[in-house]
């Protein structure tokens, strides 16, 4: 029977240019993979604050990221995406893109609210999605999250949920 460490090595072997770096949390990177990322908000965001964050995150769509799903809830933000190559052919560093959007949204929220600090946690949690089953499960959970949180009755009603190619 294989150990968890041996299974992890098998997963890593299938990814190109795999590497790990560590901030407060570990961050795995590889070429041509799908990612899941999330971050908590220090307090619940108001509707206008959610919209500000959503707009800042959406600026990366089709340029730096291809979102497969994105949902900004009052207490957290979750997304699945792929990372696009930059002008030099190297993929954008996803934490740079996410942290920039959080900084810009945080600055706008601070300006409006008069708070001293942005309402987001400092570091985002991200991971490589390993297979189709995990992707389907994660995507379904994100899609259902506004309904599960009793914020709406149908995901299509949630204004800060982005599903590419979804009917309007």
Coordinates of C-alpha atoms in Angstrom, one line a residue:
X1 CA 0.0 0.0 0.0
X2 CA 1.4 3.4 -1.0
X3 CA 1.9 6.1 1.6
X4 CA 0.4 9.6 1.2
X5 CA 3.9 10.9 0.5
X6 CA 4.4 8.4 -2.3
X7 CA 1.0 9.3 -3.8
X8 CA 1.9 13.0 -3.7
X9 CA 5.1 12.3 -5.6
X10 CA 3.1 10.5 -8.3
X11 CA 0.8 13.5 -8.7
X12 CA 3.8 15.9 -8.9
X13 CA 5.5 13.8 -11.5
X14 CA 2.6 14.4 -14.0
X15 CA 2.9 18.2 -13.8
X16 CA 5.4 20.1 -15.9
X17 CA 7.7 22.6 -14.2
X18 CA 6.4 21.8 -10.8
X19 CA 7.7 23.8 -7.9
X20 CA 6.7 24.8 -4.4
X21 CA 7.3 28.0 -2.6
X22 CA 6.2 28.9 0.9
X23 CA 4.8 32.1 2.5
X24 CA 2.7 31.5 5.5
X25 CA 1.1 28.8 3.4
X26 CA 2.6 26.4 0.9
X27 CA 2.0 27.2 -2.8
X28 CA 2.4 24.7 -5.5
X29 CA 2.9 25.8 -9.1
X30 CA 3.0 23.9 -12.4
X31 CA 2.3 24.6 -16.1
X32 CA -1.0 23.9 -17.7
X33 CA -3.0 23.0 -14.6
X34 CA -6.2 24.2 -13.0
X35 CA -6.1 26.0 -9.7
X36 CA -8.5 26.5 -6.8
X37 CA -8.0 29.6 -4.7
X38 CA -9.9 31.1 -1.8
X39 CA -9.4 33.8 0.9
X40 CA -11.5 34.8 3.9
X41 CA -12.7 38.3 4.6
X42 CA -12.0 39.7 8.0
X43 CA -15.6 40.8 8.2
X44 CA -18.6 40.4 6.0
X45 CA -18.5 42.6 3.0
X46 CA -21.4 44.8 2.1
X47 CA -23.0 44.5 -1.4
X48 CA -21.0 47.4 -2.8
X49 CA -17.8 46.1 -1.3
X50 CA -18.4 42.7 -2.8
X51 CA -18.9 44.4 -6.2
X52 CA -15.7 46.3 -5.9
X53 CA -13.7 43.1 -5.2
X54 CA -15.5 41.2 -7.9
X55 CA -14.7 44.0 -10.5
X56 CA -11.0 44.0 -9.4
X57 CA -10.7 40.2 -9.7
X58 CA -12.5 40.2 -13.1
X59 CA -9.9 42.5 -14.6
X60 CA -7.6 39.5 -14.9
X61 CA -10.2 37.5 -16.9
X62 CA -8.9 36.5 -20.3
X63 CA -5.7 38.5 -19.8
X64 CA -4.0 36.8 -16.9
X65 CA -6.5 34.2 -15.8
X66 CA -9.2 32.2 -17.4
X67 CA -11.8 31.9 -14.7
X68 CA -13.7 28.6 -14.7
X69 CA -15.9 29.9 -11.9
X70 CA -15.6 32.9 -9.5
X71 CA -17.8 33.7 -6.5
X72 CA -17.5 36.6 -4.0
X73 CA -19.5 36.0 -0.9
X74 CA -19.8 38.3 2.1
X75 CA -17.4 36.2 4.2
X76 CA -15.1 34.6 1.6
X77 CA -14.1 34.5 -2.1
X78 CA -13.5 31.3 -4.1
X79 CA -12.5 30.6 -7.6
X80 CA -11.2 28.0 -10.1
X81 CA -9.1 29.2 -13.0
X82 CA -6.1 28.5 -15.3
X83 CA -3.2 30.9 -15.5
X84 CA -2.3 32.5 -18.9
X85 CA 1.2 33.2 -20.1
X86 CA 2.6 36.7 -19.8
X87 CA 4.4 38.6 -22.5
X88 CA 7.6 36.7 -21.8
X89 CA 5.9 33.4 -22.3
X90 CA 6.1 32.5 -18.6
X91 CA 2.8 32.0 -16.7
X92 CA 1.7 34.9 -14.5
X93 CA 2.3 34.3 -10.8
X94 CA -1.2 33.8 -9.5
X95 CA -0.5 35.2 -6.1
X96 CA 0.7 38.4 -7.6
X97 CA -2.6 38.8 -9.6
X98 CA -4.8 37.9 -6.6
X99 CA -2.9 40.1 -4.1
X100 CA -3.0 43.0 -6.5
X101 CA -6.8 42.8 -6.9
X102 CA -7.2 42.5 -3.1
X103 CA -4.9 45.5 -2.6
X104 CA -6.8 47.6 -5.1
X105 CA -10.2 46.6 -3.7
X106 CA -9.0 47.0 -0.1
X107 CA -7.8 50.6 -0.9
X108 CA -11.2 51.5 -2.4
X109 CA -13.1 50.0 0.5
X110 CA -10.8 51.8 3.1
X111 CA -11.4 55.0 1.2
X112 CA -15.2 54.6 1.4
X113 CA -15.5 53.1 4.9
X114 CA -12.7 55.0 6.7
X115 CA -11.4 51.7 8.2
X116 CA -7.7 51.4 8.9
X117 CA -7.1 48.0 7.3
X118 CA -8.5 46.2 4.3
X119 CA -11.1 43.6 5.1
X120 CA -9.2 40.6 3.6
X121 CA -6.9 38.0 5.0
X122 CA -3.3 38.6 4.1
X123 CA -2.5 35.4 2.1
X124 CA -4.8 33.4 -0.2
X125 CA -5.0 29.7 0.0
X126 CA -4.4 28.0 -3.4
X127 CA -4.0 24.5 -4.7
X128 CA -3.7 22.6 -7.9
X129 CA -6.8 20.7 -8.8
X130 CA -5.6 17.1 -9.4
X131 CA -8.3 15.5 -11.6
X132 CA -11.7 15.9 -13.2
X133 CA -13.6 14.5 -10.2
X134 CA -12.0 17.0 -7.9
X135 CA -12.6 19.8 -10.4
X136 CA -16.3 18.9 -10.8
X137 CA -16.8 18.6 -7.0
X138 CA -15.0 22.0 -6.4
X139 CA -16.9 23.7 -9.2
X140 CA -20.3 22.4 -7.9
X141 CA -19.5 23.6 -4.4
X142 CA -18.6 27.1 -5.5
X143 CA -21.7 27.3 -7.7
X144 CA -23.9 26.2 -4.8
X145 CA -22.2 28.4 -2.2
X146 CA -24.6 31.4 -2.4
X147 CA -27.6 29.1 -2.1
X148 CA -25.9 27.0 0.7
X149 CA -25.3 30.3 2.6
X150 CA -29.0 31.2 2.2
X151 CA -28.1 34.4 0.3
X152 CA -30.3 33.5 -2.7
X153 CA -32.5 30.7 -4.0
X154 CA -30.8 30.2 -7.4
X155 CA -27.1 30.8 -8.2
X156 CA -28.1 32.8 -11.2
X157 CA -29.5 35.4 -8.9
X158 CA -26.1 36.0 -7.2
X159 CA -24.5 39.1 -8.8
X160 CA -20.9 38.4 -7.8
X161 CA -20.9 34.9 -9.3
X162 CA -19.1 34.5 -12.6
X163 CA -19.6 31.3 -14.7
X164 CA -18.1 31.7 -18.2
X165 CA -20.5 31.0 -21.1
X166 CA -23.5 30.9 -18.7
X167 CA -26.8 32.1 -20.1
X168 CA -27.5 35.6 -18.9

